[in-house]
Amino acid sequence: MKNIVLIGMSGSGKTSVGKFISNILNMEFIDTDQMLITKSGMDISHIFNRYGEDYFRAMERRLIKDISSRTQQVISTGGGIVLSEDNIRLLRKNGMIFFLKGTINTLVKNLKSSGLDHRPLLAGDDELAVQVGRLYKNRRNLYLDSADIIVSIDNKAIEEIGKDIIRKFKQIPH
Ligand code: S3P
């Protein structure tokens, strides 16, 4: 069975939805941010502040290379995974890529409840909606181009989004 790969902005629910799907389908759950934290022993803001974003992206690419060779996993990715074409090429080889797409309002609402701990790119002084909007504008096409399937998350509970993805995953031969 192929991997289910979740991409999208911070606040789109990749981690919660991924955990839900992995429980239902009994597949291994991988959260790339969490794995990088565990492997490096550092939190993400610390990596960004101390070593810079490029260093973080290199760690992320090494991790993707590693996990994308395996199957039967639900992989929740960090929001910036689409910045590398290689990441997407590797993830697509053994996986189906779902883009969790929501409005800036939805993302901001979710971010306000989940917090900004691992999100140094959203720790600026501008209003959160402005920062999220700016990042999304730069990445929107990358998400759209990288996705096999686009899933709307607006006004939907985690379970609903998860079930939607499972249904679509089962429909497509793999
Ligand atoms: C990032 C998103 C974060 C984390 C890092 C960079 C991004 O993951 O990987 O702070 O570039 O959008 P989430 O999407 O889980 O917030």
Coordinates of N, CA, C and O and ligand atoms in Angstrom, one line a residue:
M1 N 0.8 -1.2 0.0 CA 0.0 0.0 0.0 C 0.9 1.3 0.0 O 1.9 1.3 0.7
K2 N 0.5 2.2 -0.8 CA 1.3 3.5 -0.9 C 1.2 4.3 0.4 O 0.4 4.1 1.2
N3 N 2.1 5.3 0.5 CA 2.0 6.2 1.6 C 0.9 7.3 1.3 O 0.7 7.6 0.2
I4 N 0.4 7.7 2.4 CA -0.5 8.9 2.3 C 0.3 10.1 2.8 O 0.8 10.1 4.0
V5 N 0.5 11.1 1.9 CA 1.3 12.2 2.3 C 0.5 13.5 2.4 O -0.3 13.8 1.5
L6 N 0.6 14.2 3.5 CA -0.2 15.4 3.7 C 0.7 16.6 3.6 O 1.7 16.7 4.3
I7 N 0.3 17.5 2.7 CA 1.0 18.8 2.6 C 0.0 19.9 2.8 O -1.2 19.8 2.7
G8 N 0.6 21.1 3.1 CA -0.2 22.3 3.3 C 0.4 23.2 4.3 O 1.4 22.9 5.0
M9 N -0.2 24.4 4.5 CA 0.3 25.4 5.3 C 0.3 25.0 6.8 O -0.5 24.1 7.2
S10 N 1.1 25.7 7.6 CA 0.9 25.5 9.1 C -0.5 25.9 9.4 O -1.1 26.8 8.9
G11 N -1.1 25.0 10.3 CA -2.5 25.3 10.7 C -3.5 24.6 9.9 O -4.7 24.8 10.1
S12 N -3.1 23.8 8.9 CA -4.1 23.1 8.1 C -4.5 21.8 8.7 O -5.4 21.1 8.1
G13 N -3.9 21.4 9.8 CA -4.3 20.2 10.5 C -3.6 18.9 10.0 O -4.1 17.8 10.3
K14 N -2.5 19.0 9.4 CA -1.8 17.8 8.9 C -1.5 16.8 10.0 O -1.7 15.6 9.7
T15 N -1.0 17.3 11.1 CA -0.7 16.3 12.2 C -1.9 15.6 12.7 O -1.9 14.4 12.8
S16 N -2.9 16.4 13.1 CA -4.1 15.8 13.7 C -4.8 14.9 12.7 O -5.2 13.8 13.0
V17 N -4.9 15.3 11.4 CA -5.6 14.5 10.4 C -4.7 13.2 10.2 O -5.3 12.1 10.0
G18 N -3.4 13.4 10.1 CA -2.5 12.3 9.8 C -2.7 11.2 10.9 O -2.7 10.0 10.6
K19 N -2.7 11.6 12.2 CA -2.9 10.7 13.3 C -4.2 9.9 13.2 O -4.2 8.7 13.4
F20 N -5.2 10.7 12.9 CA -6.6 10.1 12.7 C -6.5 9.0 11.6 O -7.0 7.9 11.9
I21 N -6.0 9.3 10.5 CA -6.0 8.4 9.3 C -5.1 7.1 9.7 O -5.5 6.0 9.4
S22 N -4.0 7.4 10.3 CA -3.1 6.2 10.6 C -3.8 5.3 11.6 O -3.6 4.1 11.5
N23 N -4.6 5.8 12.5 CA -5.3 4.9 13.5 C -6.3 4.1 12.7 O -6.5 2.9 13.0
I24 N -7.1 4.8 11.9 CA -8.2 4.1 11.2 C -7.6 3.0 10.2 O -8.1 1.9 10.2
L25 N -6.5 3.4 9.5 CA -6.0 2.4 8.5 C -4.9 1.5 9.0 O -4.4 0.7 8.3
N26 N -4.6 1.8 10.3 CA -3.5 1.0 10.9 C -2.2 1.1 10.1 O -1.6 0.0 9.8
M27 N -1.8 2.3 9.8 CA -0.6 2.5 9.1 C 0.3 3.3 10.0 O -0.1 4.0 10.9
E28 N 1.6 3.2 9.7 CA 2.6 3.9 10.6 C 2.4 5.4 10.4 O 2.2 5.9 9.3
F29 N 2.5 6.2 11.5 CA 2.4 7.6 11.4 C 3.7 8.3 11.6 O 4.5 8.0 12.5
I30 N 4.0 9.2 10.6 CA 5.3 9.9 10.6 C 5.0 11.4 10.5 O 4.3 11.9 9.6
D31 N 5.5 12.2 11.5 CA 5.4 13.6 11.4 C 6.8 14.2 11.2 O 7.7 14.0 12.1
T32 N 7.1 14.8 10.1 CA 8.5 15.1 9.8 C 9.0 16.1 10.8 O 10.2 16.0 11.2
D33 N 8.2 17.1 11.2 CA 8.7 18.1 12.2 C 9.1 17.3 13.5 O 10.2 17.5 14.0
Q34 N 8.2 16.5 14.0 CA 8.5 15.8 15.2 C 9.7 14.9 15.1 O 10.5 14.8 16.0
M35 N 9.9 14.2 13.9 CA 11.0 13.4 13.7 C 12.3 14.1 13.7 O 13.3 13.7 14.3
L36 N 12.3 15.3 13.1 CA 13.5 16.2 13.1 C 13.9 16.6 14.5 O 15.0 16.7 14.9
I37 N 12.8 16.9 15.3 CA 13.1 17.3 16.7 C 13.7 16.2 17.5 O 14.7 16.3 18.2
T38 N 13.1 15.0 17.3 CA 13.7 13.8 18.0 C 15.1 13.5 17.6 O 16.0 13.3 18.4
K39 N 15.3 13.5 16.3 CA 16.6 13.1 15.8 C 17.7 14.1 16.2 O 18.8 13.7 16.5
S40 N 17.4 15.4 16.1 CA 18.4 16.4 16.4 C 18.5 16.7 17.9 O 19.5 17.3 18.3
G41 N 17.5 16.5 18.6 CA 17.5 16.8 20.0 C 17.3 18.3 20.2 O 17.5 18.9 21.3
M42 N 16.8 19.0 19.1 CA 16.6 20.5 19.2 C 15.2 20.8 18.8 O 14.7 20.1 17.9
D43 N 14.6 21.9 19.3 CA 13.3 22.2 18.8 C 13.5 23.1 17.5 O 14.6 23.6 17.3
I44 N 12.4 23.2 16.7 CA 12.6 23.8 15.4 C 13.0 25.3 15.5 O 13.8 25.7 14.7
S45 N 12.4 26.0 16.4 CA 12.8 27.4 16.5 C 14.3 27.6 16.8 O 14.9 28.4 16.3
H46 N 14.8 26.7 17.6 CA 16.2 26.7 18.0 C 17.0 26.4 16.7 O 18.0 27.1 16.5
I47 N 16.7 25.4 15.9 CA 17.4 25.1 14.7 C 17.4 26.4 13.8 O 18.5 26.8 13.3
F48 N 16.3 27.0 13.6 CA 16.2 28.2 12.7 C 17.1 29.3 13.3 O 17.8 29.9 12.5
N49 N 16.9 29.6 14.6 CA 17.6 30.7 15.2 C 19.1 30.5 15.2 O 19.9 31.4 15.0
R50 N 19.5 29.3 15.5 CA 21.0 29.0 15.7 C 21.7 28.7 14.4 O 22.8 29.2 14.2
Y51 N 21.0 27.9 13.5 CA 21.7 27.4 12.3 C 21.1 28.0 11.0 O 21.7 27.9 10.0
G52 N 19.9 28.6 11.1 CA 19.3 29.2 9.9 C 18.4 28.2 9.2 O 18.4 27.0 9.4
E53 N 17.6 28.8 8.3 CA 16.5 28.1 7.6 C 17.2 27.1 6.6 O 16.7 25.9 6.5
D54 N 18.3 27.4 5.9 CA 18.9 26.5 5.0 C 19.3 25.2 5.6 O 19.1 24.1 5.0
Y55 N 19.8 25.3 6.8 CA 20.3 24.2 7.5 C 19.1 23.2 7.9 O 19.1 22.0 7.7
F56 N 18.0 23.9 8.3 CA 16.8 23.1 8.6 C 16.2 22.4 7.3 O 15.9 21.3 7.4
R57 N 16.3 23.1 6.2 CA 15.8 22.5 4.9 C 16.6 21.4 4.5 O 16.1 20.4 3.9
A58 N 17.9 21.4 4.8 CA 18.8 20.3 4.4 C 18.5 19.1 5.3 O 18.4 18.0 4.8
M59 N 18.2 19.4 6.6 CA 17.8 18.3 7.5 C 16.5 17.6 7.0 O 16.4 16.4 6.9
E60 N 15.6 18.5 6.6 CA 14.3 18.1 6.1 C 14.5 17.2 4.8 O 13.9 16.1 4.7
R61 N 15.3 17.6 3.9 CA 15.5 16.9 2.7 C 16.2 15.5 3.0 O 15.8 14.5 2.3
R62 N 17.1 15.4 3.9 CA 17.7 14.1 4.2 C 16.7 13.2 4.8 O 16.6 12.0 4.5
L63 N 15.8 13.7 5.6 CA 14.7 12.9 6.3 C 13.8 12.4 5.2 O 13.4 11.2 5.2
I64 N 13.4 13.2 4.3 CA 12.4 12.8 3.2 C 13.0 11.7 2.4 O 12.4 10.7 2.0
K65 N 14.3 11.9 2.1 CA 15.0 10.8 1.3 C 14.9 9.5 2.0 O 14.6 8.5 1.4
D66 N 15.1 9.5 3.3 CA 15.1 8.3 4.1 C 13.7 7.7 4.2 O 13.5 6.5 3.8
I67 N 12.7 8.5 4.6 CA 11.3 7.9 4.8 C 10.6 7.6 3.5 O 9.7 6.7 3.5
S68 N 10.9 8.3 2.4 CA 10.2 8.1 1.2 C 10.5 6.7 0.5 O 9.8 6.4 -0.4
S69 N 11.5 6.0 1.0 CA 11.8 4.7 0.4 C 10.9 3.6 1.0 O 10.8 2.6 0.4
R70 N 10.2 4.0 2.1 CA 9.3 3.0 2.7 C 7.8 3.2 2.3 O 7.5 4.3 1.8
T71 N 7.0 2.2 2.6 CA 5.6 2.3 2.2 C 4.7 2.1 3.5 O 5.2 1.9 4.6
Q72 N 3.4 2.2 3.3 CA 2.4 1.9 4.4 C 2.5 2.9 5.5 O 2.3 2.6 6.7
Q73 N 2.8 4.2 5.2 CA 3.0 5.2 6.2 C 2.0 6.4 5.9 O 1.7 6.6 4.7
V74 N 1.6 7.0 6.9 CA 0.9 8.3 6.8 C 1.9 9.4 7.2 O 2.4 9.3 8.3
I75 N 2.3 10.2 6.2 CA 3.3 11.2 6.5 C 2.8 12.6 6.5 O 2.3 13.1 5.5
S76 N 2.9 13.2 7.7 CA 2.5 14.6 7.9 C 3.7 15.5 7.7 O 4.7 15.3 8.5
T77 N 3.7 16.4 6.7 CA 5.0 17.1 6.4 C 5.0 18.5 7.0 O 3.9 19.0 7.4
G78 N 6.1 19.1 7.2 CA 6.2 20.5 7.5 C 5.7 21.4 6.4 O 5.9 21.0 5.2
G79 N 5.2 22.6 6.7 CA 4.6 23.4 5.6 C 5.5 23.8 4.5 O 5.1 24.1 3.4
G80 N 6.9 23.7 4.7 CA 7.8 24.1 3.7 C 8.3 23.0 2.9 O 9.3 23.2 2.0
I81 N 7.8 21.8 3.0 CA 8.3 20.7 2.3 C 8.3 20.9 0.8 O 9.1 20.4 0.0
V82 N 7.3 21.6 0.3 CA 7.1 21.9 -1.2 C 8.2 22.8 -1.7 O 8.2 23.0 -3.0
L83 N 9.0 23.4 -0.9 CA 10.0 24.3 -1.4 C 11.1 23.5 -2.2 O 11.9 24.1 -2.9
S84 N 11.2 22.2 -2.0 CA 12.2 21.4 -2.7 C 11.4 20.5 -3.7 O 10.6 19.6 -3.2
E85 N 11.8 20.6 -4.9 CA 11.2 19.7 -6.0 C 11.5 18.3 -5.7 O 10.8 17.4 -5.9
D86 N 12.8 18.1 -5.2 CA 13.2 16.8 -4.9 C 12.4 16.1 -3.9 O 12.1 14.9 -4.0
N87 N 12.0 16.9 -2.8 CA 11.1 16.3 -1.8 C 9.9 15.7 -2.4 O 9.4 14.6 -2.1
I88 N 9.3 16.5 -3.3 CA 8.0 16.1 -3.8 C 8.2 14.9 -4.8 O 7.4 14.0 -4.8
R89 N 9.2 14.9 -5.6 CA 9.5 13.8 -6.5 C 9.6 12.5 -5.7 O 9.1 11.5 -6.0
L90 N 10.4 12.6 -4.6 CA 10.6 11.4 -3.8 C 9.3 10.9 -3.1 O 9.0 9.8 -3.1
L91 N 8.6 11.9 -2.5 CA 7.4 11.5 -1.8 C 6.3 10.9 -2.8 O 5.6 10.1 -2.4
R92 N 6.3 11.4 -4.0 CA 5.3 10.9 -5.0 C 5.6 9.5 -5.4 O 4.7 8.7 -5.7
K93 N 6.9 9.1 -5.4 CA 7.3 7.8 -5.9 C 6.5 6.7 -5.2 O 6.0 5.8 -5.8
N94 N 6.4 6.8 -3.9 CA 5.7 5.7 -3.1 C 4.5 6.2 -2.4 O 3.9 5.6 -1.5
G95 N 4.0 7.4 -2.8 CA 2.9 8.0 -2.1 C 1.9 8.8 -2.9 O 2.1 9.1 -4.1
M96 N 0.8 9.0 -2.3 CA -0.3 9.9 -2.9 C -0.3 11.2 -2.1 O -0.4 11.1 -0.8
I97 N -0.2 12.3 -2.7 CA 0.0 13.6 -2.0 C -1.3 14.3 -1.9 O -2.0 14.7 -3.0
F98 N -1.8 14.6 -0.7 CA -3.0 15.3 -0.5 C -2.7 16.7 0.1 O -1.9 16.9 1.0
F99 N -3.2 17.7 -0.6 CA -3.0 19.1 -0.1 C -4.2 19.5 0.7 O -5.4 19.6 0.2
L100 N -4.0 19.9 2.0 CA -5.1 20.3 2.8 C -5.2 21.8 2.7 O -4.4 22.6 3.1
K101 N -6.3 22.2 1.9 CA -6.4 23.6 1.5 C -7.5 24.3 2.3 O -8.6 23.9 2.4
G102 N -7.1 25.4 2.9 CA -8.1 26.2 3.6 C -7.9 27.7 3.4 O -6.8 28.1 3.0
T103 N -8.9 28.5 3.8 CA -8.7 30.0 3.7 C -7.7 30.5 4.8 O -7.5 29.7 5.8
I104 N -7.3 31.7 4.7 CA -6.4 32.3 5.7 C -7.1 32.3 7.0 O -6.5 32.0 8.1
N105 N -8.4 32.6 7.0 CA -9.2 32.6 8.3 C -9.1 31.3 9.0 O -8.9 31.2 10.2
T106 N -9.3 30.2 8.2 CA -9.3 28.9 8.9 C -7.9 28.6 9.4 O -7.8 28.1 10.6
L107 N -6.9 28.9 8.7 CA -5.5 28.6 9.1 C -5.2 29.4 10.4 O -4.7 28.9 11.3
V108 N -5.6 30.7 10.4 CA -5.3 31.5 11.6 C -6.1 31.0 12.8 O -5.5 31.0 13.9
K109 N -7.3 30.7 12.6 CA -8.1 30.1 13.7 C -7.4 28.9 14.3 O -7.3 28.8 15.5
N110 N -7.0 28.0 13.4 CA -6.4 26.7 13.9 C -5.0 27.1 14.6 O -4.7 26.5 15.6
L111 N -4.3 28.0 14.0 CA -3.0 28.3 14.6 C -3.1 29.0 16.0 O -2.3 28.7 16.8
K112 N -4.2 29.7 16.1 CA -4.4 30.3 17.4 C -4.7 29.3 18.5 O -4.3 29.5 19.7
S113 N -5.3 28.2 18.1 CA -5.5 27.2 19.1 C -4.3 26.2 19.3 O -4.1 25.7 20.4
S114 N -3.6 26.0 18.2 CA -2.5 25.0 18.3 C -1.2 25.7 18.7 O -0.3 25.0 19.3
G115 N -1.0 27.0 18.5 CA 0.1 27.7 19.0 C 1.2 27.8 17.9 O 1.2 27.2 16.9
L116 N 2.2 28.6 18.2 CA 3.3 28.9 17.2 C 4.6 28.4 17.6 O 5.7 28.7 17.0
D117 N 4.6 27.4 18.5 CA 5.9 26.9 19.0 C 6.9 26.4 18.0 O 8.1 26.8 18.1
H118 N 6.5 25.6 17.0 CA 7.4 25.1 16.0 C 7.4 25.9 14.7 O 7.7 25.4 13.7
R119 N 7.0 27.2 14.9 CA 6.7 28.0 13.6 C 7.4 29.3 13.6 O 6.8 30.4 13.6
P120 N 8.7 29.2 13.6 CA 9.5 30.5 13.6 C 9.2 31.4 12.4 O 9.4 32.7 12.6
L121 N 8.7 30.9 11.3 CA 8.4 31.7 10.2 C 7.2 32.6 10.4 O 6.9 33.5 9.6
L122 N 6.4 32.3 11.5 CA 5.2 33.0 11.8 C 5.4 33.8 13.1 O 4.4 34.1 13.7
A123 N 6.6 34.0 13.5 CA 6.9 34.7 14.8 C 7.2 36.1 14.6 O 7.7 36.8 15.6
G124 N 6.9 36.7 13.5 CA 7.2 38.2 13.3 C 6.2 39.1 14.0 O 5.3 38.6 14.8
D125 N 6.4 40.4 13.8 CA 5.6 41.3 14.5 C 4.2 41.6 13.9 O 3.3 42.1 14.5
D126 N 4.1 41.3 12.6 CA 2.8 41.6 11.9 C 1.7 40.7 12.4 O 2.0 39.7 13.0
E127 N 0.5 41.2 12.2 CA -0.6 40.4 12.5 C -0.5 39.0 11.9 O 0.0 38.8 10.8
L128 N -1.0 38.0 12.6 CA -0.8 36.6 12.1 C -1.4 36.4 10.7 O -0.8 35.7 9.9
A129 N -2.6 36.9 10.5 CA -3.2 36.8 9.2 C -2.4 37.3 8.1 O -2.3 36.8 7.0
V130 N -1.7 38.4 8.4 CA -0.8 39.0 7.3 C 0.4 38.1 7.0 O 0.7 37.9 5.9
Q131 N 1.0 37.6 8.1 CA 2.1 36.7 7.9 C 1.7 35.4 7.2 O 2.4 35.0 6.3
V132 N 0.6 34.8 7.6 CA 0.1 33.6 6.9 C -0.2 33.9 5.5 O 0.2 33.1 4.6
G133 N -0.8 35.0 5.2 CA -1.2 35.4 3.9 C 0.0 35.6 3.0 O 0.0 35.1 1.8
R134 N 1.0 36.2 3.5 CA 2.2 36.4 2.7 C 2.9 35.1 2.4 O 3.3 34.8 1.2
L135 N 3.0 34.2 3.3 CA 3.6 32.9 3.1 C 2.8 32.1 2.1 O 3.4 31.4 1.2
Y136 N 1.5 32.1 2.3 CA 0.6 31.3 1.4 C 0.7 31.8 -0.1 O 0.7 31.1 -1.0
K137 N 0.8 33.2 -0.2 CA 0.9 33.7 -1.6 C 2.1 33.2 -2.3 O 2.1 32.9 -3.5
N138 N 3.2 33.1 -1.6 CA 4.5 32.6 -2.2 C 4.4 31.1 -2.5 O 5.2 30.6 -3.3
R139 N 3.6 30.4 -1.7 CA 3.6 28.9 -1.9 C 2.4 28.3 -2.5 O 2.4 27.1 -2.8
R140 N 1.4 29.1 -2.7 CA 0.1 28.5 -3.2 C 0.3 27.6 -4.4 O -0.2 26.5 -4.4
N141 N 1.0 28.1 -5.4 CA 1.2 27.3 -6.6 C 2.0 26.1 -6.4 O 1.8 25.0 -7.1
L142 N 3.0 26.1 -5.5 CA 3.8 25.0 -5.2 C 2.9 23.9 -4.6 O 3.0 22.7 -5.0
Y143 N 2.0 24.2 -3.7 CA 1.1 23.3 -3.1 C 0.2 22.7 -4.2 O 0.0 21.5 -4.3
L144 N -0.4 23.6 -5.0 CA -1.3 23.1 -6.1 C -0.6 22.2 -7.0 O -1.1 21.1 -7.4
D145 N 0.6 22.6 -7.4 CA 1.3 21.7 -8.4 C 1.8 20.4 -7.8 O 2.0 19.4 -8.5
S146 N 2.0 20.4 -6.5 CA 2.6 19.2 -5.9 C 1.5 18.2 -5.6 O 1.8 17.0 -5.4
A147 N 0.2 18.6 -5.5 CA -0.8 17.8 -5.0 C -1.3 16.8 -6.1 O -1.5 17.1 -7.2
D148 N -1.6 15.5 -5.6 CA -2.4 14.6 -6.5 C -3.8 14.9 -6.3 O -4.6 14.9 -7.2
I149 N -4.2 15.2 -5.0 CA -5.6 15.5 -4.7 C -5.7 16.7 -3.7 O -4.9 16.8 -2.8
I150 N -6.6 17.6 -4.0 CA -6.8 18.7 -3.1 C -8.0 18.5 -2.2 O -9.1 18.1 -2.7
V151 N -7.8 18.7 -0.9 CA -8.9 18.5 0.1 C -9.2 19.8 0.8 O -8.4 20.4 1.4
S152 N -10.5 20.2 0.7 CA -10.9 21.4 1.4 C -11.1 21.1 2.9 O -11.7 20.1 3.3
I153 N -10.5 22.0 3.7 CA -10.6 21.8 5.2 C -11.5 22.8 5.9 O -11.8 22.7 7.1
D154 N -12.1 23.8 5.1 CA -12.9 24.9 5.7 C -14.1 24.3 6.4 O -14.9 23.5 5.7
N155 N -14.4 24.7 7.6 CA -15.6 24.3 8.4 C -15.7 22.8 8.5 O -16.9 22.3 8.5
K156 N -14.6 22.1 8.5 CA -14.7 20.6 8.7 C -14.0 20.2 9.9 O -12.9 20.7 10.2
A157 N -14.5 19.2 10.6 CA -13.8 18.6 11.7 C -12.7 17.7 11.2 O -12.7 17.2 10.1
I158 N -11.7 17.4 12.1 CA -10.6 16.5 11.8 C -11.0 15.2 11.2 O -10.5 14.7 10.2
E159 N -12.0 14.6 11.8 CA -12.6 13.3 11.4 C -13.1 13.4 10.0 O -12.9 12.4 9.2
E160 N -13.8 14.4 9.7 CA -14.4 14.6 8.4 C -13.4 14.7 7.3 O -13.5 14.0 6.3
I161 N -12.3 15.5 7.6 CA -11.2 15.6 6.6 C -10.5 14.3 6.5 O -10.2 13.8 5.3
G162 N -10.3 13.6 7.6 CA -9.6 12.3 7.6 C -10.4 11.3 6.7 O -9.8 10.6 5.9
K163 N -11.7 11.2 7.0 CA -12.5 10.3 6.2 C -12.6 10.6 4.8 O -12.6 9.7 3.9
D164 N -12.6 11.8 4.5 CA -12.6 12.3 3.1 C -11.3 11.8 2.4 O -11.4 11.2 1.2
I165 N -10.2 11.9 3.0 CA -8.9 11.5 2.4 C -8.9 10.0 2.3 O -8.5 9.4 1.2
I166 N -9.4 9.2 3.3 CA -9.4 7.8 3.2 C -10.2 7.3 2.0 O -9.9 6.4 1.3
R167 N -11.4 7.9 1.9 CA -12.3 7.6 0.8 C -11.6 7.8 -0.6 O -11.6 6.9 -1.4
K168 N -11.0 8.9 -0.7 CA -10.3 9.2 -2.0 C -9.1 8.3 -2.2 O -8.8 7.9 -3.3
F169 N -8.4 8.0 -1.1 CA -7.2 7.1 -1.2 C -7.7 5.7 -1.7 O -7.0 5.1 -2.5
K170 N -8.8 5.3 -1.2 CA -9.3 3.9 -1.6 C -9.8 3.9 -3.0 O -9.8 2.8 -3.6
Q171 N -10.3 5.0 -3.5 CA -10.9 5.1 -4.8 C -9.8 4.9 -5.9 O -10.1 4.4 -7.0
I172 N -8.6 5.4 -5.6 CA -7.6 5.4 -6.6 C -6.8 4.1 -6.6 O -6.3 3.7 -5.5
P173 N -6.6 3.5 -7.7 CA -5.8 2.2 -7.7 C -4.4 2.5 -7.3 O -3.8 3.4 -7.8
H174 N -3.8 1.6 -6.4 CA -2.4 1.8 -6.1 C -1.9 0.5 -5.5 O -2.6 -0.5 -5.3
Ligands
S3P1 C1 7.3 25.5 8.3 C2 6.3 24.9 8.9 C3 6.4 24.1 10.2 C4 7.9 23.7 10.4 C5 8.8 24.9 10.2 C6 8.7 25.5 8.9 C7 7.1 26.2 7.0 O1 5.6 23.0 10.1 O2 8.3 22.7 9.5 O3 8.5 25.8 11.2 O4 8.1 26.5 6.3 O5 5.9 26.5 6.7 P1 4.0 23.0 10.3 O6 3.5 23.0 8.9 O7 3.7 21.7 10.9 O8 3.6 24.2 11.1

